[in-house]
Short mmCIF file of C-alpha atoms in Angstrom, two decimals:
data_model
loop_
_atom_site.label_atom_id
_atom_site.label_comp_id
_atom_site.label_asym_id
_atom_site.label_seq_id
_atom_site.Cartn_x
_atom_site.Cartn_y
_atom_site.Cartn_z
CA MET A 1 0.00 0.00 0.00
CA GLN A 2 1.32 3.42 -0.95
CA SER A 3 2.20 5.61 2.03
CA ILE A 4 0.48 8.97 2.46
CA GLN A 5 2.23 12.21 3.29
CA ILE A 6 0.01 14.66 5.18
CA PRO A 7 0.65 17.80 7.23
CA PRO A 8 0.67 17.51 11.04
CA SER A 9 -2.85 16.88 12.28
CA ILE A 10 -4.84 19.67 13.95
CA ALA A 11 -6.78 18.51 16.98
CA THR A 12 -10.57 18.82 16.94
CA GLU A 13 -11.72 21.62 19.23
CA ALA A 14 -15.12 22.66 20.63
CA PHE A 15 -16.36 26.25 20.28
CA THR A 16 -19.25 28.14 21.85
CA ASP A 17 -18.40 31.24 19.83
CA ALA A 18 -19.33 31.26 16.12
CA ALA A 19 -16.62 33.75 15.12
CA GLY A 20 -13.96 31.66 16.82
CA ALA A 21 -15.24 28.52 15.11
CA VAL A 22 -15.04 30.15 11.67
CA ALA A 23 -11.55 31.46 12.42
CA ARG A 24 -10.45 27.89 13.14
CA LEU A 25 -12.05 26.71 9.88
CA GLU A 26 -10.01 29.33 8.03
CA GLU A 27 -6.83 28.33 9.84
CA ILE A 28 -7.22 24.65 8.89
CA TYR A 29 -8.23 25.38 5.31
CA GLU A 30 -5.44 27.87 4.64
CA ARG A 31 -2.78 25.66 6.22
CA ASN A 32 -3.87 22.57 4.28
CA THR A 33 -4.28 24.21 0.86
CA LYS A 34 -0.92 25.96 1.27
CA TYR A 35 0.67 22.59 2.07
CA LEU A 36 -0.76 21.08 -1.13
CA ARG A 37 0.39 24.00 -3.27
CA GLU A 38 3.91 23.85 -1.85
CA ARG A 39 4.20 20.09 -2.38
CA PHE A 40 2.78 20.35 -5.90
CA GLU A 41 5.17 23.13 -6.92
CA ALA A 42 8.09 21.07 -5.60
CA TYR A 43 6.78 18.11 -7.61
CA VAL A 44 6.58 20.17 -10.81
CA ASN A 45 10.13 21.41 -10.21
CA GLY A 46 11.43 17.86 -10.15
CA GLU A 47 11.50 16.97 -6.46
CA PRO A 48 10.78 13.23 -6.19
CA VAL A 49 7.50 12.23 -4.59
CA THR A 50 7.90 9.05 -2.58
CA ALA A 51 4.43 9.05 -1.02
CA ARG A 52 0.96 10.19 -1.97
CA VAL A 53 0.45 13.82 -0.90
CA ARG A 54 -2.85 14.56 0.82
CA ALA A 55 -4.58 17.19 2.98
CA TYR A 56 -8.16 17.38 4.18
CA TYR A 57 -10.98 19.89 4.22
CA PRO A 58 -12.02 21.18 7.65
CA PHE A 59 -15.35 20.10 9.15
CA VAL A 60 -18.11 21.51 11.34
CA ARG A 61 -19.80 19.04 13.70
CA VAL A 62 -22.61 19.37 16.20
CA THR A 63 -23.91 16.68 18.55
CA THR A 64 -27.32 16.95 20.18
CA SER A 65 -29.24 14.66 22.51
CA THR A 66 -32.73 16.21 22.42
CA HIS A 67 -35.36 17.30 19.92
CA ALA A 68 -35.85 20.58 21.78
CA ARG A 69 -34.65 23.85 20.28
CA LEU A 70 -34.92 27.48 21.23
CA ASP A 71 -36.87 28.99 18.31
CA SER A 72 -39.44 26.89 16.45
CA ARG A 73 -40.29 29.71 13.99
CA LEU A 74 -37.08 29.21 12.02
CA SER A 75 -36.90 27.12 8.87
CA TYR A 76 -33.15 26.54 9.33
CA GLY A 77 -30.49 26.79 12.01
CA PHE A 78 -31.34 23.54 13.81
CA VAL A 79 -30.85 19.82 13.26
CA ALA A 80 -33.85 17.62 12.52
CA ARG A 81 -33.20 15.05 15.23
CA PRO A 82 -30.72 14.13 17.97
CA GLY A 83 -27.38 12.70 16.93
CA VAL A 84 -24.11 13.69 15.29
CA HIS A 85 -24.35 16.08 12.32
CA GLU A 86 -21.36 17.12 10.25
CA THR A 87 -20.25 18.73 6.99
CA SER A 88 -16.93 19.49 5.34
CA VAL A 89 -16.24 23.14 4.49
CA THR A 90 -14.30 24.98 1.80
CA ARG A 91 -13.39 28.63 1.31
CA PRO A 92 -14.36 29.80 4.82
CA ASP A 93 -12.99 33.23 3.84
CA LEU A 94 -15.64 33.50 1.12
CA PHE A 95 -18.42 32.07 3.29
CA ARG A 96 -17.39 33.78 6.54
CA THR A 97 -20.64 35.74 7.01
CA TYR A 98 -22.79 32.76 6.05
CA LEU A 99 -20.91 30.28 8.26
CA THR A 100 -20.91 32.64 11.23
CA GLU A 101 -24.70 32.93 11.01
CA GLN A 102 -25.30 29.19 10.54
CA ILE A 103 -22.94 28.11 13.32
CA GLY A 104 -24.24 30.84 15.62
CA LEU A 105 -27.82 29.60 15.16
CA LEU A 106 -26.78 26.01 15.95
CA ILE A 107 -25.11 27.09 19.18
CA GLN A 108 -28.03 29.33 20.10
CA ASN A 109 -30.85 26.92 19.23
CA HIS A 110 -29.36 23.78 20.77
CA GLY A 111 -27.27 25.22 23.58
CA VAL A 112 -24.29 23.03 22.69
CA PRO A 113 -20.83 23.81 21.29
CA VAL A 114 -19.79 23.01 17.74
CA GLU A 115 -16.63 21.05 16.97
CA ILE A 116 -14.12 22.12 14.33
CA GLY A 117 -11.47 19.78 12.98
CA GLU A 118 -10.07 18.03 9.91
CA SER A 119 -12.54 15.93 7.92
CA SER A 120 -11.88 12.70 6.03
CA GLU A 121 -12.57 14.39 2.66
CA PRO A 122 -9.32 15.01 0.73
CA ILE A 123 -8.80 18.35 -1.01
CA PRO A 124 -8.19 17.80 -4.75
CA ILE A 125 -5.00 19.50 -5.87
CA HIS A 126 -6.93 21.51 -8.47
CA PHE A 127 -9.07 23.01 -5.70
CA ALA A 128 -6.06 24.08 -3.63
CA TYR A 129 -5.79 26.93 -6.15
CA ARG A 130 -8.39 29.70 -6.27
CA ARG A 131 -8.75 29.80 -10.03
CA ASP A 132 -9.54 26.74 -12.14
CA ILE A 133 -6.30 25.99 -13.97
CA ASN A 134 -5.53 22.92 -16.02
CA ILE A 135 -2.68 21.71 -13.86
CA GLU A 136 -2.21 18.32 -15.45
CA ALA A 137 -2.17 19.68 -19.00
CA ALA A 138 0.40 22.30 -18.00
CA ILE A 139 2.87 19.77 -16.64
CA THR A 140 2.39 16.97 -19.16
CA THR A 141 2.61 19.09 -22.32
CA SER A 142 5.74 20.97 -21.33
CA GLU A 143 8.84 19.62 -23.09
CA ASN A 144 11.00 20.67 -20.15
CA SER A 145 8.80 19.20 -17.44
CA PRO A 146 10.69 16.80 -15.16
CA VAL A 147 7.42 15.10 -14.17
CA THR A 148 7.14 11.54 -15.39
CA ARG A 149 4.40 10.14 -13.12
CA SER A 150 0.69 10.73 -13.56
CA LEU A 151 -0.70 13.49 -11.40
CA ARG A 152 -3.24 11.03 -9.99
CA ASP A 153 -0.43 8.88 -8.63
CA ALA A 154 0.81 11.67 -6.40
CA PHE A 155 -2.19 13.90 -5.55
CA ASP A 156 -5.94 13.67 -5.09
CA VAL A 157 -7.89 14.99 -8.08
CA PRO A 158 -11.60 15.89 -8.33
CA ASP A 159 -13.80 12.81 -8.05
CA LEU A 160 -17.06 13.66 -9.79
CA ALA A 161 -18.64 10.45 -8.46
CA THR A 162 -18.68 12.02 -4.98
CA MET A 163 -19.81 15.50 -6.06
CA ASP A 164 -23.50 14.82 -6.47
CA ASP A 165 -26.62 16.46 -5.09
CA ALA A 166 -27.95 13.45 -3.22
CA ILE A 167 -28.46 15.45 -0.01
CA ALA A 168 -30.47 18.17 -1.76
CA ASP A 169 -32.43 15.60 -3.79
CA GLY A 170 -33.32 13.49 -0.75
CA THR A 171 -31.59 10.40 -2.15
CA PHE A 172 -28.58 10.43 0.19
CA GLU A 173 -28.05 7.08 1.90
CA LEU A 174 -26.43 7.39 5.32
CA GLN A 175 -23.86 4.71 6.05
CA PRO A 176 -24.12 2.96 9.45
CA GLY A 177 -22.35 4.97 12.13
CA ALA A 178 -21.69 7.96 9.86
CA PRO A 179 -22.71 11.47 10.95
CA GLU A 180 -25.81 12.96 9.36
CA PRO A 181 -25.29 15.80 6.87
CA LEU A 182 -25.31 19.34 8.20
CA SER A 183 -25.40 21.13 4.82
CA LEU A 184 -26.86 20.53 1.36
CA PHE A 185 -23.37 20.60 -0.17
CA ARG A 186 -20.10 19.09 0.97
CA ALA A 187 -16.84 20.92 0.30
CA GLY A 188 -15.86 19.20 -2.95
CA ARG A 189 -19.24 19.92 -4.54
CA VAL A 190 -18.95 23.59 -3.55
CA ASP A 191 -15.42 23.87 -4.91
CA TYR A 192 -16.50 22.35 -8.20
CA SER A 193 -19.24 24.96 -8.65
CA LEU A 194 -17.00 27.85 -7.61
CA ARG A 195 -14.71 27.00 -10.53
CA ARG A 196 -17.62 26.56 -12.91
CA LEU A 197 -19.01 29.98 -11.98
CA TYR A 198 -15.92 31.76 -13.22
CA HIS A 199 -15.80 29.57 -16.33
CA TYR A 200 -19.37 30.37 -17.35
CA THR A 201 -19.87 33.93 -16.08
CA GLY A 202 -16.40 35.48 -16.31
CA THR A 203 -16.45 36.74 -12.72
CA ASP A 204 -15.01 35.27 -9.53
CA PRO A 205 -17.44 33.90 -6.91
CA GLU A 206 -16.31 36.60 -4.45
CA HIS A 207 -18.33 39.14 -6.45
CA PHE A 208 -21.68 37.32 -6.45
CA GLN A 209 -24.36 38.95 -4.34
CA ASN A 210 -27.20 37.43 -2.31
CA PHE A 211 -29.96 38.67 -4.63
CA VAL A 212 -29.80 37.36 -8.20
CA ILE A 213 -31.60 38.20 -11.43
CA PHE A 214 -31.52 35.78 -14.35
CA THR A 215 -32.43 37.09 -17.78
CA ASN A 216 -32.43 35.77 -21.31
CA TYR A 217 -31.77 38.97 -23.27
CA GLN A 218 -28.75 41.26 -23.63
CA PHE A 219 -31.05 44.30 -23.48
CA TYR A 220 -31.46 43.74 -19.74
CA VAL A 221 -27.70 43.54 -19.26
CA ASP A 222 -27.17 46.83 -21.09
CA ALA A 223 -29.86 48.55 -19.01
CA PHE A 224 -28.51 47.09 -15.75
CA ALA A 225 -24.91 48.11 -16.50
CA GLN A 226 -25.97 51.65 -17.40
CA LEU A 227 -28.09 51.99 -14.27
CA CYS A 228 -25.34 50.66 -12.00
CA GLN A 229 -22.76 53.04 -13.45
CA GLN A 230 -25.15 55.96 -12.96
CA ARG A 231 -25.79 55.02 -9.34
CA LEU A 232 -22.07 54.75 -8.63
CA GLN A 233 -21.31 58.09 -10.29
CA SER A 234 -24.07 59.79 -8.32
CA GLY A 235 -22.29 58.93 -5.08
CA GLU A 236 -25.25 56.95 -3.77
CA GLY A 237 -24.47 55.58 -0.32
CA GLY A 238 -24.12 51.89 0.43
CA LEU A 239 -22.67 50.92 -2.95
CA GLU A 240 -19.15 49.53 -3.17
CA SER A 241 -18.56 48.72 -6.83
CA PHE A 242 -19.85 47.39 -10.13
CA VAL A 243 -18.21 44.23 -11.47
CA ALA A 244 -18.33 43.05 -15.10
CA PRO A 245 -16.83 39.95 -16.78
CA GLY A 246 -13.07 39.73 -16.51
CA ASN A 247 -13.44 40.99 -12.93
CA LEU A 248 -13.54 44.51 -14.39
CA ILE A 249 -14.31 46.50 -11.24
CA THR A 250 -15.56 50.08 -11.12
CA ARG A 251 -15.49 51.41 -7.56
CA SER A 252 -17.76 54.06 -6.08
CA GLY A 253 -15.02 56.67 -6.36
CA GLY A 254 -14.63 56.00 -10.09
CA ALA A 255 -11.40 53.97 -9.99
CA THR A 256 -11.33 50.97 -12.31
CA THR A 257 -9.29 47.75 -12.12
CA GLY A 258 -9.23 44.61 -14.23
CA ALA A 259 -9.80 44.19 -17.94
CA ALA A 260 -12.66 42.96 -20.07
CA PRO A 261 -12.04 39.46 -21.46
CA ALA A 262 -11.02 39.07 -25.09
CA ARG A 263 -13.96 36.71 -25.57
CA ALA A 264 -17.31 37.05 -23.83
CA PRO A 265 -18.18 34.21 -21.43
CA GLN A 266 -21.12 31.96 -22.17
CA MET A 267 -23.34 33.43 -19.44
CA PRO A 268 -21.87 36.80 -18.45
CA ALA A 269 -22.54 38.05 -14.93
CA PHE A 270 -22.64 41.62 -13.60
CA HIS A 271 -22.69 42.61 -9.95
CA LEU A 272 -23.78 45.72 -8.09
CA VAL A 273 -21.82 45.13 -4.91
CA GLU A 274 -23.00 46.23 -1.46
CA PRO A 275 -21.48 45.44 1.95
CA GLY A 276 -22.23 41.96 3.28
CA TYR A 277 -23.16 40.64 -0.18
CA ARG A 278 -26.42 42.62 0.02
CA GLY A 279 -26.22 43.79 -3.59
CA ILE A 280 -27.63 42.37 -6.82
CA SER A 281 -26.09 40.05 -9.42
CA LEU A 282 -27.53 39.83 -12.93
CA ILE A 283 -26.69 36.88 -15.20
CA ASN A 284 -27.57 36.65 -18.87
CA ILE A 285 -28.23 32.93 -19.20
CA GLY A 286 -29.11 33.06 -22.88
CA THR A 287 -31.76 30.81 -24.35
CA GLY A 288 -32.90 27.40 -23.22
CA PRO A 289 -33.59 25.29 -20.13
CA SER A 290 -30.17 23.61 -20.18
CA ASN A 291 -28.42 26.93 -19.50
CA ALA A 292 -30.98 27.76 -16.82
CA ARG A 293 -30.40 24.50 -15.00
CA ASN A 294 -26.62 24.67 -15.45
CA VAL A 295 -26.09 28.11 -13.95
CA THR A 296 -28.52 27.62 -11.06
CA ASP A 297 -26.78 24.33 -10.17
CA HIS A 298 -23.68 26.41 -9.51
CA VAL A 299 -25.11 29.65 -8.10
CA ALA A 300 -26.98 27.55 -5.50
CA VAL A 301 -23.78 26.70 -3.59
CA LEU A 302 -23.43 30.42 -2.73
CA ARG A 303 -26.71 30.15 -0.75
CA PRO A 304 -28.34 33.33 -2.11
CA HIS A 305 -31.37 34.81 -0.36
CA ALA A 306 -33.49 34.98 -3.53
CA TRP A 307 -33.33 34.63 -7.28
CA LEU A 308 -35.65 36.06 -9.86
CA MET A 309 -36.30 35.39 -13.54
CA LEU A 310 -36.90 38.48 -15.68
CA GLY A 311 -37.33 37.75 -19.35
CA HIS A 312 -39.63 37.66 -22.33
CA CYS A 313 -42.34 35.17 -23.12
CA ALA A 314 -45.02 34.29 -25.59
CA GLY A 315 -48.47 35.39 -24.49
CA LEU A 316 -50.96 32.56 -24.91
CA ARG A 317 -54.19 34.52 -24.42
CA ASN A 318 -55.79 36.71 -27.07
CA THR A 319 -56.63 39.29 -24.40
CA GLN A 320 -52.95 39.92 -23.67
CA ARG A 321 -51.06 42.73 -25.36
CA LEU A 322 -47.41 43.03 -26.23
CA GLY A 323 -45.67 44.51 -23.21
CA ASP A 324 -48.05 43.02 -20.64
CA TYR A 325 -46.51 41.32 -17.61
CA VAL A 326 -47.03 37.78 -16.35
CA LEU A 327 -46.44 36.93 -12.69
CA ALA A 328 -45.99 33.15 -12.50
CA HIS A 329 -47.89 31.34 -9.76
CA GLY A 330 -47.30 27.88 -11.24
CA TYR A 331 -45.27 26.11 -13.92
CA VAL A 332 -45.84 23.50 -16.61
CA ARG A 333 -42.49 21.74 -16.78
CA GLU A 334 -42.02 20.55 -20.36
CA ASP A 335 -38.32 21.45 -20.41
CA HIS A 336 -37.24 18.00 -19.08
CA VAL A 337 -33.88 19.14 -17.64
CA LEU A 338 -34.78 18.24 -14.04
CA ASP A 339 -37.20 15.36 -14.54
CA ARG A 340 -34.85 12.83 -12.91
CA GLU A 341 -33.84 14.95 -9.92
CA LEU A 342 -37.27 16.49 -9.33
CA PRO A 343 -40.12 14.31 -10.62
CA LEU A 344 -42.98 16.06 -12.41
CA TRP A 345 -45.41 15.08 -9.67
CA VAL A 346 -43.60 17.46 -7.29
CA PRO A 347 -45.45 20.81 -7.26
CA ILE A 348 -43.40 24.01 -7.53
CA PRO A 349 -45.45 26.38 -5.35
CA ALA A 350 -45.61 30.15 -5.55
CA LEU A 351 -43.85 31.76 -2.58
CA ALA A 352 -45.93 34.44 -0.90
CA GLU A 353 -42.97 36.69 -0.05
CA MET A 354 -41.77 36.72 -3.67
CA GLN A 355 -45.25 37.17 -5.14
CA VAL A 356 -46.11 40.10 -2.89
CA ALA A 357 -42.79 41.84 -3.53
CA LEU A 358 -43.18 41.50 -7.30
CA GLU A 359 -46.81 42.64 -7.40
CA GLU A 360 -46.11 45.65 -5.18
CA ALA A 361 -43.11 46.56 -7.34
CA VAL A 362 -45.30 46.50 -10.47
CA GLU A 363 -47.78 48.78 -8.70
CA ASP A 364 -45.02 51.20 -7.66
CA VAL A 365 -43.49 51.47 -11.13
CA THR A 366 -46.66 51.53 -13.24
CA GLY A 367 -48.86 53.55 -10.86
CA LEU A 368 -51.64 50.97 -11.22
CA GLU A 369 -53.15 49.02 -8.35
CA GLY A 370 -56.01 46.72 -7.47
CA PHE A 371 -58.32 45.85 -10.33
CA GLU A 372 -56.64 48.40 -12.60
CA LEU A 373 -53.42 46.40 -12.42
CA LYS A 374 -55.12 43.64 -14.41
CA ARG A 375 -54.92 45.91 -17.47
CA LEU A 376 -51.18 45.32 -17.50
CA MET A 377 -50.40 42.14 -15.55
CA ARG A 378 -51.84 38.66 -15.27
CA THR A 379 -51.02 36.13 -12.58
CA GLY A 380 -51.10 32.60 -13.89
CA THR A 381 -49.29 29.47 -15.00
CA VAL A 382 -46.15 29.70 -17.13
CA ALA A 383 -45.25 26.79 -19.41
CA SER A 384 -41.57 26.18 -20.13
CA VAL A 385 -40.58 24.00 -23.08
CA ASP A 386 -37.37 22.68 -24.62
CA ASN A 387 -38.48 23.26 -28.21
CA ARG A 388 -37.96 26.80 -29.48
CA ASN A 389 -40.31 26.10 -32.38
CA TRP A 390 -43.12 24.79 -30.21
CA GLU A 391 -45.76 26.80 -32.09
CA ILE A 392 -45.24 24.76 -35.28
CA SER A 393 -45.03 21.38 -33.54
CA GLY A 394 -48.62 20.41 -34.16
CA PRO A 395 -51.96 20.58 -32.35
CA GLU A 396 -50.99 18.29 -29.46
CA VAL A 397 -48.67 20.90 -27.93
CA ILE A 398 -51.30 23.62 -28.26
CA ARG A 399 -53.90 21.34 -26.66
CA ARG A 400 -51.67 20.66 -23.65
CA MET A 401 -51.04 24.36 -23.17
CA SER A 402 -54.77 25.00 -23.19
CA GLN A 403 -55.48 22.18 -20.74
CA SER A 404 -52.82 23.52 -18.36
CA ARG A 405 -54.48 26.98 -18.32
CA ALA A 406 -51.05 28.49 -19.04
CA VAL A 407 -51.06 32.19 -19.83
CA ALA A 408 -47.47 32.44 -21.07
CA LEU A 409 -44.69 30.27 -22.44
CA ASP A 410 -40.90 30.48 -22.34
CA MET A 411 -37.91 28.13 -22.11
CA GLU A 412 -36.16 29.03 -18.85
CA SER A 413 -38.53 29.99 -16.02
CA ALA A 414 -39.61 26.52 -14.90
CA ALA A 415 -36.02 25.28 -14.61
CA ILE A 416 -35.03 28.30 -12.53
CA ALA A 417 -38.03 27.92 -10.23
CA ALA A 418 -37.62 24.14 -9.97
CA ASN A 419 -33.94 24.44 -9.04
CA GLY A 420 -34.85 27.13 -6.52
CA TYR A 421 -37.29 24.70 -4.96
CA ARG A 422 -34.75 21.87 -5.14
CA PHE A 423 -31.95 23.88 -3.53
CA ARG A 424 -34.14 25.80 -1.03
CA VAL A 425 -33.52 29.20 -2.68
CA PRO A 426 -36.59 31.53 -2.77
CA TYR A 427 -37.59 32.07 -6.42
CA GLY A 428 -39.95 34.18 -8.47
CA THR A 429 -40.77 34.90 -12.12
CA LEU A 430 -41.98 38.07 -13.82
CA LEU A 431 -42.11 37.87 -17.61
CA CYS A 432 -43.00 40.37 -20.32
CA VAL A 433 -45.06 39.37 -23.36
CA SER A 434 -42.98 39.92 -26.49
CA ASP A 435 -45.08 38.01 -29.02
CA LYS A 436 -48.34 36.09 -29.40
CA PRO A 437 -47.67 33.43 -32.03
CA LEU A 438 -51.01 31.65 -31.47
CA HIS A 439 -52.79 34.88 -32.36
CA GLY A 440 -50.84 36.01 -35.39
CA GLU A 441 -48.41 38.34 -33.63
CA ILE A 442 -45.06 36.70 -34.26
CA LYS A 443 -41.71 38.22 -33.33
CA LEU A 444 -40.05 40.00 -36.25
CA ALA A 445 -36.74 41.83 -36.12
CA GLY A 446 -37.95 45.42 -36.45
CA MET A 447 -40.98 44.97 -34.23
CA ALA A 448 -38.92 43.16 -31.60
CA SER A 449 -36.30 45.90 -31.40
CA GLU A 450 -38.90 48.57 -30.86
CA PHE A 451 -40.69 46.50 -28.26
CA TYR A 452 -37.48 45.85 -26.32
CA ARG A 453 -36.56 49.53 -26.26
CA ARG A 454 -39.94 50.44 -24.82
CA ARG A 455 -40.26 47.78 -22.15
CA VAL A 456 -36.86 46.63 -20.91
CA GLY A 457 -36.13 49.64 -18.68
CA GLN A 458 -39.46 49.43 -16.87
CA HIS A 459 -39.28 45.66 -16.49
CA LEU A 460 -35.79 45.84 -14.98
CA GLU A 461 -36.85 48.64 -12.64
CA ILE A 462 -39.68 46.44 -11.37
CA GLY A 463 -37.31 43.54 -10.72
CA LEU A 464 -34.85 45.75 -8.85
CA LYS A 465 -37.60 47.26 -6.71
CA ALA A 466 -38.90 43.79 -5.87
CA LEU A 467 -35.46 42.71 -4.69
CA GLU A 468 -35.08 45.89 -2.64
CA ARG A 469 -38.34 45.01 -0.89
CA LEU A 470 -37.04 41.51 -0.19
CA LYS A 471 -33.84 42.94 1.28
CA GLN A 472 -35.92 44.74 3.89
CA GLN A 473 -37.32 41.46 5.19
CA GLU A 474 -35.53 39.31 7.74
CA SER A 475 -33.72 36.46 5.99
CA GLU A 476 -35.34 34.05 8.47
CA ARG A 477 -38.74 35.12 7.12
CA LEU A 478 -37.72 35.05 3.46
CA HIS A 479 -36.42 31.48 3.61
CA SER A 480 -39.84 29.91 3.78
CA ARG A 481 -40.58 26.62 5.50
CA LYS A 482 -42.39 25.64 2.30
CA LEU A 483 -38.97 24.91 0.84
CA ARG A 484 -37.83 22.64 3.67
CA SER A 485 -38.53 18.93 4.02
CA PHE A 486 -39.44 17.17 7.25
CA ALA A 487 -35.89 15.78 7.67
CA GLU A 488 -33.84 18.82 6.70
CA VAL A 489 -30.20 19.81 7.08
CA ALA A 490 -29.49 22.64 9.51
CA PHE A 491 -27.66 25.05 7.22
CA GLN A 492 -29.78 27.43 5.15
#
């Protein structure tokens, strides 16, 4: 059996102070990733490796002996039953605020200390570096590289077989004697998504905010970027910076750092940064349910407080007009991207907090309220499909849309809502009718451009106002118990 070279072990320690517990998580993580980087760089420079090099993620553990807890109103912050509950942790510097809150609630609700130590989950060498770099390709393609052994012989590499969403999906099988999960995501799964976020959006995970808008049109990005720059230039208080792809950062004083990428990322992200991650991130996910599922799979590990879909849709009712809004209260899921993880028999409910915030924001921006609001907005079911040419697919599709009572159709909203439900992230959808193909009003280039110019600014303003309303609510209230199962992990 190959010997294993590890750094000196750090003893597990109990903490009754959340800040102290997080500081210890950072200490373990920084020491262990630094050890891996140093050993890897020596390996690349030709130093012989006589043993497998390994270091472990830190863990958080809590042990309880009673079902009692301090505050029964909360939807998170407590374990479901007595026993040992544990999770591995990565990037405690990035998640410091989040971890301090979660650990503090555990200590407060159960009146017991938490334990911090080294887990049994190895840190892949790729994840010891902040940015996703192709380490193996770099050392094996270099003519001057002294490395002759496979990277996998010397270091742990990402094991995708262990980076699943079984905990979130309710399919996790606990091994006898093993601690129960404390979080939806273990460290390796989080690290994987942190690298994917930069790959797809062009911005580092440090810039993502707790309130997220997904859109499917560049018009919204242009309007958001212009608005953010204006707010920064006006000297508005509480704003730190605006971040664009390439980590191009414009600070409130006007200073700029970073550079735009030579090639636009697949799903560019833009961030209006406020202290404590209280700002807003906007991501242009493009067209289709696959993109919607992909990006929300990764954004979910950041544990945002809410995400919102703002985009365009086909109006299915003759009484609708171009430019009308649709507030989704249900979804017909014909996109098929989450059928295995979230069966179609699972309802995706409307969340009262999101619905109220969106409706009140429409009232504020349009000046309409009550019955008059129905002139401009309908609340109803949104159908999402995976066929962009659904309207020419034959009468069966049209019949199903009619039977579902859907009032609008798009390709992304159901996947975003379903993944919000799946990952316990509050979700909402407000769409704008851009065409009515069933009623002879198809989208043509000239007509579409004029429509977008007229409506995008108002639609974005509504979405931003809705998120500002949500910010004013306590996070404990926003994270509804409707999203939690009866045997739930403690971390939000």
